[in-house]
Amino acid sequence: MEQPATSASPLLAQLEYLLPTTQRPYNYMYPPPRGAAWQNASYAHATVALADARLAREPLSIDRQGFELHHAPSQVRDFQDREEIVRVYYPEVLALALAVTGADRGYVFDHLLRQREPGVPQAFGRRDGHRPGAAGRVHNDFTPASAQRRLLAELGAQRVPPTVRRYAIVNLWRSIRHPVLDAPLAVCDARTVAPNELVPSDIHYPERSGEIYQAIHHPRHAWSYFPAMTRDEVLIFKQFDSAPAPVAGCTPHAAFAHPHAPAGAPPRESIEIRCLVVYEDQEKLI
Ligand code: OGA
Ligand code: FE
């Protein structure tokens, strides 16, 4: 039987979580230096119930649950064309990020194309010599420390200027081809994650290292996803906010193998953009 595009009964799927550890976790995204292991922590799959976010009863908000879906067709013709992405897509997503967050200024600083590889989504979607695959390990792309480093880098400043009243980092995620059936992105309601379930971790790339959060499982985490996201839709989700709780700060996320994906579903191809937004203190600007 074909699964309907949306469904009221939750879907059960596996997501990979960090197991509690006393060491600071790290992961290499390239062959580690002599003698070092790829990673120093243990992980386990947990079965989670995924709600259909298209049927959410309460309105979704970037500042409450931490994520929203927008109908936002793009003028980009070829997402493989880096120049076109920077020229056409960056301004489009920046405008959307500002409209959704209500911030005054923004900076698109990163993008990543992914193509799902065969099998279940791997940790962070590492694939040597290819576009990364889907990332099946629960994480949040920034911590307060790495978010502040990013802010200072974008502003070319040593300290946070007094004119910055608030700043946030959001990701904007879309399919670049077919509706996503095989490896959708699941997002966790920011309100259901406790601070002690988020563990700062190092992630080493050939050219730099970053600090992200990995997450420890808790059954209260409320997961959902948007079935069959099309190329005309954007999922925007919060990765950091300098505003205190209850404003959503982190939205842990991970790809999952959809248990009802039709056999032969084309591999998911997606683009994700990271965008820093700044709310200015109007009084200090004068
Ligand atoms: C992201 C992310 C994983 C995926 O967009 O930040 O982690 O599989 N994506 O698309
Ligand atoms: Fe991510």
mmCIF file of C-alpha atoms and ligand atoms in Angstrom:
data_model
loop_
_atom_site.group_PDB
_atom_site.id
_atom_site.type_symbol
_atom_site.label_atom_id
_atom_site.label_comp_id
_atom_site.label_asym_id
_atom_site.label_seq_id
_atom_site.Cartn_x
_atom_site.Cartn_y
_atom_site.Cartn_z
ATOM 1 C CA MET A 1 0.000 0.000 0.000
ATOM 2 C CA GLU A 2 1.176 3.491 -0.797
ATOM 3 C CA GLN A 3 1.636 5.643 2.288
ATOM 4 C CA PRO A 4 -0.387 8.852 2.153
ATOM 5 C CA ALA A 5 1.786 11.977 1.980
ATOM 6 C CA THR A 6 0.676 12.972 5.452
ATOM 7 C CA SER A 7 -0.385 10.715 8.259
ATOM 8 C CA ALA A 8 -1.795 11.267 11.740
ATOM 9 C CA SER A 9 -0.155 8.203 13.316
ATOM 10 C CA PRO A 10 3.455 8.758 14.361
ATOM 11 C CA LEU A 11 6.177 7.003 12.514
ATOM 12 C CA LEU A 12 8.796 4.990 14.406
ATOM 13 C CA ALA A 13 12.371 5.515 13.267
ATOM 14 C CA GLN A 14 15.911 5.163 14.548
ATOM 15 C CA LEU A 15 18.121 8.099 15.397
ATOM 16 C CA GLU A 16 21.681 7.843 16.647
ATOM 17 C CA TYR A 17 22.375 9.520 20.016
ATOM 18 C CA LEU A 18 25.531 10.054 22.055
ATOM 19 C CA LEU A 19 25.883 7.787 25.087
ATOM 20 C CA PRO A 20 26.829 9.546 28.332
ATOM 21 C CA THR A 21 30.585 10.025 28.506
ATOM 22 C CA THR A 22 33.159 11.589 30.793
ATOM 23 C CA GLN A 23 35.449 12.607 27.920
ATOM 24 C CA ARG A 24 34.784 15.539 25.646
ATOM 25 C CA PRO A 25 33.607 13.868 22.424
ATOM 26 C CA TYR A 26 35.335 14.478 19.116
ATOM 27 C CA ASN A 27 34.770 13.308 15.563
ATOM 28 C CA TYR A 28 37.125 13.454 12.612
ATOM 29 C CA MET A 29 35.579 14.158 9.218
ATOM 30 C CA TYR A 30 38.779 13.067 7.456
ATOM 31 C CA PRO A 31 41.294 10.307 8.213
ATOM 32 C CA PRO A 32 42.607 11.221 11.666
ATOM 33 C CA PRO A 33 46.271 11.879 12.387
ATOM 34 C CA ARG A 34 48.468 8.843 13.063
ATOM 35 C CA GLY A 35 47.265 6.805 15.996
ATOM 36 C CA ALA A 36 44.081 8.778 16.664
ATOM 37 C CA ALA A 37 40.660 7.155 16.501
ATOM 38 C CA TRP A 38 37.905 8.541 14.256
ATOM 39 C CA GLN A 39 35.860 9.255 17.365
ATOM 40 C CA ASN A 40 36.270 8.797 21.116
ATOM 41 C CA ALA A 41 32.679 8.375 22.306
ATOM 42 C CA SER A 42 30.003 5.714 21.944
ATOM 43 C CA TYR A 43 26.664 6.085 20.235
ATOM 44 C CA ALA A 44 23.457 4.085 20.166
ATOM 45 C CA HIS A 45 20.324 4.112 18.103
ATOM 46 C CA ALA A 46 17.114 5.026 19.872
ATOM 47 C CA THR A 47 13.667 4.449 18.455
ATOM 48 C CA VAL A 48 11.721 7.687 18.383
ATOM 49 C CA ALA A 49 8.164 8.530 17.342
ATOM 50 C CA LEU A 50 8.116 11.117 14.592
ATOM 51 C CA ALA A 51 5.029 13.285 14.301
ATOM 52 C CA ASP A 52 3.918 14.720 10.990
ATOM 53 C CA ALA A 53 4.789 18.396 11.453
ATOM 54 C CA ARG A 54 2.428 19.309 8.609
ATOM 55 C CA LEU A 55 -0.409 18.342 10.926
ATOM 56 C CA ALA A 56 0.931 20.163 14.008
ATOM 57 C CA ARG A 57 -1.940 21.396 16.146
ATOM 58 C CA GLU A 58 -0.227 24.525 17.425
ATOM 59 C CA PRO A 59 1.375 26.982 15.017
ATOM 60 C CA LEU A 60 5.081 26.321 14.531
ATOM 61 C CA SER A 61 7.483 29.097 15.396
ATOM 62 C CA ILE A 62 11.238 29.488 15.057
ATOM 63 C CA ASP A 63 11.263 30.992 18.560
ATOM 64 C CA ARG A 64 9.036 28.416 20.252
ATOM 65 C CA GLN A 65 9.543 24.911 18.820
ATOM 66 C CA GLY A 66 12.606 26.193 16.941
ATOM 67 C CA PHE A 67 11.478 25.405 13.382
ATOM 68 C CA GLU A 68 9.066 26.456 10.645
ATOM 69 C CA LEU A 69 8.318 25.340 7.101
ATOM 70 C CA HIS A 70 7.918 27.913 4.349
ATOM 71 C CA HIS A 71 6.704 27.748 0.798
ATOM 72 C CA ALA A 72 9.574 29.591 -0.855
ATOM 73 C CA PRO A 73 10.277 28.653 -4.479
ATOM 74 C CA SER A 74 13.812 29.492 -5.567
ATOM 75 C CA GLN A 75 14.996 31.120 -8.792
ATOM 76 C CA VAL A 76 18.076 28.887 -8.750
ATOM 77 C CA ARG A 77 18.226 26.722 -11.865
ATOM 78 C CA ASP A 78 21.225 24.582 -11.035
ATOM 79 C CA PHE A 79 22.091 23.890 -7.416
ATOM 80 C CA GLN A 80 25.323 22.219 -8.557
ATOM 81 C CA ASP A 81 26.535 25.609 -9.745
ATOM 82 C CA ARG A 82 28.409 27.197 -6.860
ATOM 83 C CA GLU A 83 28.453 30.614 -8.455
ATOM 84 C CA GLU A 84 24.687 30.570 -8.963
ATOM 85 C CA ILE A 85 24.128 29.451 -5.373
ATOM 86 C CA VAL A 86 26.141 32.359 -4.002
ATOM 87 C CA ARG A 87 24.689 34.890 -6.460
ATOM 88 C CA VAL A 88 21.031 33.815 -6.441
ATOM 89 C CA TYR A 89 20.392 31.528 -3.495
ATOM 90 C CA TYR A 90 22.279 33.351 -0.742
ATOM 91 C CA PRO A 91 20.201 36.556 -1.111
ATOM 92 C CA GLU A 92 16.968 34.543 -1.310
ATOM 93 C CA VAL A 93 17.608 32.653 1.917
ATOM 94 C CA LEU A 94 18.917 35.745 3.670
ATOM 95 C CA ALA A 95 15.651 37.571 2.908
ATOM 96 C CA LEU A 96 13.672 34.589 4.202
ATOM 97 C CA ALA A 97 15.790 34.322 7.359
ATOM 98 C CA LEU A 98 15.274 38.022 8.125
ATOM 99 C CA ALA A 99 11.532 37.812 7.454
ATOM 100 C CA VAL A 100 11.134 34.757 9.694
ATOM 101 C CA THR A 101 13.335 35.943 12.580
ATOM 102 C CA GLY A 102 12.509 39.648 12.412
ATOM 103 C CA ALA A 103 16.229 40.438 12.705
ATOM 104 C CA ASP A 104 17.775 43.593 11.223
ATOM 105 C CA ARG A 105 20.837 42.189 9.469
ATOM 106 C CA GLY A 106 22.082 38.799 8.411
ATOM 107 C CA TYR A 107 25.042 36.954 6.968
ATOM 108 C CA VAL A 108 24.907 33.733 5.007
ATOM 109 C CA PHE A 109 28.194 32.052 5.802
ATOM 110 C CA ASP A 110 28.030 28.445 4.685
ATOM 111 C CA HIS A 111 26.255 25.991 2.464
ATOM 112 C CA LEU A 112 26.401 22.246 2.013
ATOM 113 C CA LEU A 113 24.964 19.959 -0.633
ATOM 114 C CA ARG A 114 24.140 16.414 0.409
ATOM 115 C CA GLN A 115 23.128 13.293 -1.438
ATOM 116 C CA ARG A 116 21.894 10.325 0.494
ATOM 117 C CA GLU A 117 24.216 7.342 0.227
ATOM 118 C CA PRO A 118 22.924 3.748 0.192
ATOM 119 C CA GLY A 119 22.134 2.266 3.613
ATOM 120 C CA VAL A 120 21.088 4.060 6.763
ATOM 121 C CA PRO A 121 22.217 7.657 7.214
ATOM 122 C CA GLN A 122 25.760 7.766 8.635
ATOM 123 C CA ALA A 123 26.935 9.833 11.610
ATOM 124 C CA PHE A 124 27.601 13.199 9.984
ATOM 125 C CA GLY A 125 27.246 12.064 6.412
ATOM 126 C CA ARG A 126 30.959 11.847 5.662
ATOM 127 C CA ARG A 127 31.725 10.474 2.195
ATOM 128 C CA ASP A 128 35.251 10.666 0.873
ATOM 129 C CA GLY A 129 35.455 12.501 -2.403
ATOM 130 C CA HIS A 130 31.698 12.921 -2.738
ATOM 131 C CA ARG A 131 28.999 15.208 -1.559
ATOM 132 C CA PRO A 132 28.295 14.281 2.065
ATOM 133 C CA GLY A 133 25.419 11.876 2.661
ATOM 134 C CA ALA A 134 22.505 12.310 5.043
ATOM 135 C CA ALA A 135 23.577 12.832 8.676
ATOM 136 C CA GLY A 136 21.883 10.363 11.016
ATOM 137 C CA ARG A 137 23.427 11.436 14.318
ATOM 138 C CA VAL A 138 21.476 13.804 16.558
ATOM 139 C CA HIS A 139 23.274 17.138 16.785
ATOM 140 C CA ASN A 140 22.938 20.889 16.842
ATOM 141 C CA ASP A 141 25.392 22.760 14.631
ATOM 142 C CA PHE A 142 26.494 25.394 17.173
ATOM 143 C CA THR A 143 27.168 25.934 20.860
ATOM 144 C CA PRO A 144 27.235 29.380 22.512
ATOM 145 C CA ALA A 145 31.048 29.387 22.115
ATOM 146 C CA SER A 146 31.091 28.539 18.405
ATOM 147 C CA ALA A 147 28.150 30.882 17.725
ATOM 148 C CA GLN A 148 30.030 33.775 19.306
ATOM 149 C CA ARG A 149 33.161 32.904 17.314
ATOM 150 C CA ARG A 150 31.053 32.990 14.162
ATOM 151 C CA LEU A 151 29.526 36.352 15.099
ATOM 152 C CA LEU A 152 32.949 37.905 15.692
ATOM 153 C CA ALA A 153 34.294 36.435 12.452
ATOM 154 C CA GLU A 154 31.369 37.829 10.429
ATOM 155 C CA LEU A 155 31.633 41.267 12.035
ATOM 156 C CA GLY A 156 35.436 41.272 11.982
ATOM 157 C CA ALA A 157 35.328 42.249 15.670
ATOM 158 C CA GLN A 158 37.228 41.231 18.798
ATOM 159 C CA ARG A 159 34.277 41.696 21.123
ATOM 160 C CA VAL A 160 30.512 41.659 20.674
ATOM 161 C CA PRO A 161 29.663 45.295 19.777
ATOM 162 C CA PRO A 162 27.202 47.027 22.126
ATOM 163 C CA THR A 163 24.892 47.652 19.155
ATOM 164 C CA VAL A 164 24.191 43.898 18.942
ATOM 165 C CA ARG A 165 21.093 43.432 21.077
ATOM 166 C CA ARG A 166 20.590 39.799 20.143
ATOM 167 C CA TYR A 167 21.956 37.369 17.574
ATOM 168 C CA ALA A 168 20.948 33.948 16.332
ATOM 169 C CA ILE A 169 22.005 31.280 13.855
ATOM 170 C CA VAL A 170 19.445 29.502 11.692
ATOM 171 C CA ASN A 171 19.749 26.729 9.120
ATOM 172 C CA LEU A 172 17.647 26.712 5.969
ATOM 173 C CA TRP A 173 17.204 23.286 4.404
ATOM 174 C CA ARG A 174 15.582 22.276 1.120
ATOM 175 C CA SER A 175 15.418 19.471 -1.373
ATOM 176 C CA ILE A 176 17.188 20.362 -4.594
ATOM 177 C CA ARG A 177 15.404 17.789 -6.714
ATOM 178 C CA HIS A 178 12.610 15.325 -5.940
ATOM 179 C CA PRO A 179 10.277 15.364 -2.946
ATOM 180 C CA VAL A 180 12.190 13.838 -0.027
ATOM 181 C CA LEU A 181 10.895 10.319 0.626
ATOM 182 C CA ASP A 182 13.855 8.206 1.711
ATOM 183 C CA ALA A 183 15.943 10.208 4.202
ATOM 184 C CA PRO A 184 14.019 13.184 5.575
ATOM 185 C CA LEU A 185 15.395 15.497 8.241
ATOM 186 C CA ALA A 186 13.840 15.079 11.694
ATOM 187 C CA VAL A 187 13.789 18.045 14.063
ATOM 188 C CA CYS A 188 13.369 17.986 17.819
ATOM 189 C CA ASP A 189 11.099 20.497 19.553
ATOM 190 C CA ALA A 190 13.538 22.839 21.312
ATOM 191 C CA ARG A 191 11.291 22.993 24.387
ATOM 192 C CA THR A 192 11.703 19.275 25.050
ATOM 193 C CA VAL A 193 15.499 19.245 25.363
ATOM 194 C CA ALA A 194 17.174 19.888 28.738
ATOM 195 C CA PRO A 195 20.547 21.695 28.798
ATOM 196 C CA ASN A 196 22.338 18.690 30.335
ATOM 197 C CA GLU A 197 21.336 16.554 27.327
ATOM 198 C CA LEU A 198 23.458 18.737 25.034
ATOM 199 C CA VAL A 199 27.168 17.898 25.059
ATOM 200 C CA PRO A 200 29.745 20.243 23.481
ATOM 201 C CA SER A 201 31.809 18.203 21.009
ATOM 202 C CA ASP A 202 34.651 18.883 18.609
ATOM 203 C CA ILE A 203 34.282 18.188 14.949
ATOM 204 C CA HIS A 204 37.485 18.233 12.922
ATOM 205 C CA TYR A 205 37.489 19.106 9.226
ATOM 206 C CA PRO A 206 40.676 19.190 7.167
ATOM 207 C CA GLU A 207 40.734 22.985 7.141
ATOM 208 C CA ARG A 208 39.270 23.835 10.549
ATOM 209 C CA SER A 209 37.637 22.521 13.697
ATOM 210 C CA GLY A 210 34.236 23.426 15.038
ATOM 211 C CA GLU A 211 32.250 22.968 18.202
ATOM 212 C CA ILE A 212 28.764 21.471 17.970
ATOM 213 C CA TYR A 213 26.362 19.888 20.403
ATOM 214 C CA GLN A 214 25.674 16.190 20.363
ATOM 215 C CA ALA A 215 22.642 14.985 22.267
ATOM 216 C CA ILE A 216 21.958 12.374 24.937
ATOM 217 C CA HIS A 217 18.665 10.562 24.474
ATOM 218 C CA HIS A 218 15.643 11.327 26.608
ATOM 219 C CA PRO A 219 12.162 9.924 25.939
ATOM 220 C CA ARG A 220 10.629 13.390 26.393
ATOM 221 C CA HIS A 221 12.296 14.637 23.165
ATOM 222 C CA ALA A 222 9.459 15.415 20.772
ATOM 223 C CA TRP A 223 10.486 14.693 17.185
ATOM 224 C CA SER A 224 8.738 15.545 13.976
ATOM 225 C CA TYR A 225 9.391 15.893 10.265
ATOM 226 C CA PHE A 226 7.717 17.320 7.189
ATOM 227 C CA PRO A 227 6.782 14.457 4.850
ATOM 228 C CA ALA A 228 7.766 14.717 1.199
ATOM 229 C CA MET A 229 9.377 18.153 1.323
ATOM 230 C CA THR A 230 9.522 19.572 -2.173
ATOM 231 C CA ARG A 231 12.038 21.780 -3.925
ATOM 232 C CA ASP A 232 9.695 24.728 -3.302
ATOM 233 C CA GLU A 233 9.759 24.361 0.483
ATOM 234 C CA VAL A 234 12.312 25.481 3.064
ATOM 235 C CA LEU A 235 12.680 24.186 6.595
ATOM 236 C CA ILE A 236 14.211 26.887 8.780
ATOM 237 C CA PHE A 237 15.470 25.780 12.186
ATOM 238 C CA LYS A 238 17.291 27.483 15.044
ATOM 239 C CA GLN A 239 20.869 26.558 15.942
ATOM 240 C CA PHE A 240 21.659 29.286 18.451
ATOM 241 C CA ASP A 241 19.996 32.287 20.025
ATOM 242 C CA SER A 242 21.532 34.736 22.463
ATOM 243 C CA ALA A 243 18.024 35.430 23.783
ATOM 244 C CA PRO A 244 17.394 33.459 26.989
ATOM 245 C CA ALA A 245 14.849 30.661 27.350
ATOM 246 C CA PRO A 246 11.975 30.290 26.710
ATOM 247 C CA VAL A 247 13.121 31.551 23.292
ATOM 248 C CA ALA A 248 14.201 28.439 21.376
ATOM 249 C CA GLY A 249 17.999 28.151 21.292
ATOM 250 C CA CYS A 250 18.812 24.714 19.854
ATOM 251 C CA THR A 251 16.881 22.449 17.553
ATOM 252 C CA PRO A 252 18.642 19.077 17.532
ATOM 253 C CA HIS A 253 18.190 17.303 14.215
ATOM 254 C CA ALA A 254 19.157 14.189 12.268
ATOM 255 C CA ALA A 255 18.268 12.381 9.076
ATOM 256 C CA PHE A 256 16.471 9.052 9.316
ATOM 257 C CA ALA A 257 15.800 6.174 6.957
ATOM 258 C CA HIS A 258 12.077 6.443 6.259
ATOM 259 C CA PRO A 259 10.596 3.009 6.981
ATOM 260 C CA HIS A 260 7.891 3.435 4.316
ATOM 261 C CA ALA A 261 10.055 4.924 1.583
ATOM 262 C CA PRO A 262 8.923 3.374 -1.690
ATOM 263 C CA ALA A 263 11.422 0.870 -3.079
ATOM 264 C CA GLY A 264 13.571 2.686 -5.592
ATOM 265 C CA ALA A 265 12.855 6.135 -4.167
ATOM 266 C CA PRO A 266 15.476 8.468 -5.624
ATOM 267 C CA PRO A 267 18.204 9.358 -3.111
ATOM 268 C CA ARG A 268 17.513 12.559 -1.249
ATOM 269 C CA GLU A 269 19.486 15.543 -2.506
ATOM 270 C CA SER A 270 19.425 18.641 -0.350
ATOM 271 C CA ILE A 271 21.072 21.955 0.313
ATOM 272 C CA GLU A 272 21.484 23.490 3.749
ATOM 273 C CA ILE A 273 22.474 27.083 4.390
ATOM 274 C CA ARG A 274 23.677 28.553 7.657
ATOM 275 C CA CYS A 275 22.778 32.141 8.379
ATOM 276 C CA LEU A 276 23.701 34.440 11.264
ATOM 277 C CA VAL A 277 21.133 37.125 12.052
ATOM 278 C CA VAL A 278 21.634 40.199 14.210
ATOM 279 C CA TYR A 279 19.063 42.279 16.057
ATOM 280 C CA GLU A 280 20.365 45.769 16.550
ATOM 281 C CA ASP A 281 19.926 47.990 19.529
ATOM 282 C CA GLN A 282 18.344 50.976 17.761
ATOM 283 C CA GLU A 283 19.167 53.398 20.568
ATOM 284 C CA LYS A 284 22.875 52.589 20.547
ATOM 285 C CA LEU A 285 23.022 52.921 16.754
ATOM 286 C CA ILE A 286 22.233 56.629 16.853
HETATM 287 C C1 OGA B 1 21.854 20.328 8.808
HETATM 288 C C2 OGA B 1 22.064 18.858 8.903
HETATM 289 C C3 OGA B 1 21.689 16.678 7.915
HETATM 290 C C4 OGA B 1 21.066 16.087 6.689
HETATM 291 O O1 OGA B 1 21.159 20.761 7.864
HETATM 292 O O2 OGA B 1 22.386 21.049 9.663
HETATM 293 O O3 OGA B 1 22.664 18.416 9.852
HETATM 294 O O4 OGA B 1 21.081 14.863 6.572
HETATM 295 N N1 OGA B 1 21.567 18.083 7.913
HETATM 296 O O5 OGA B 1 20.556 16.856 5.865
HETATM 297 FE FE FE B 2 23.224 19.932 11.275
#
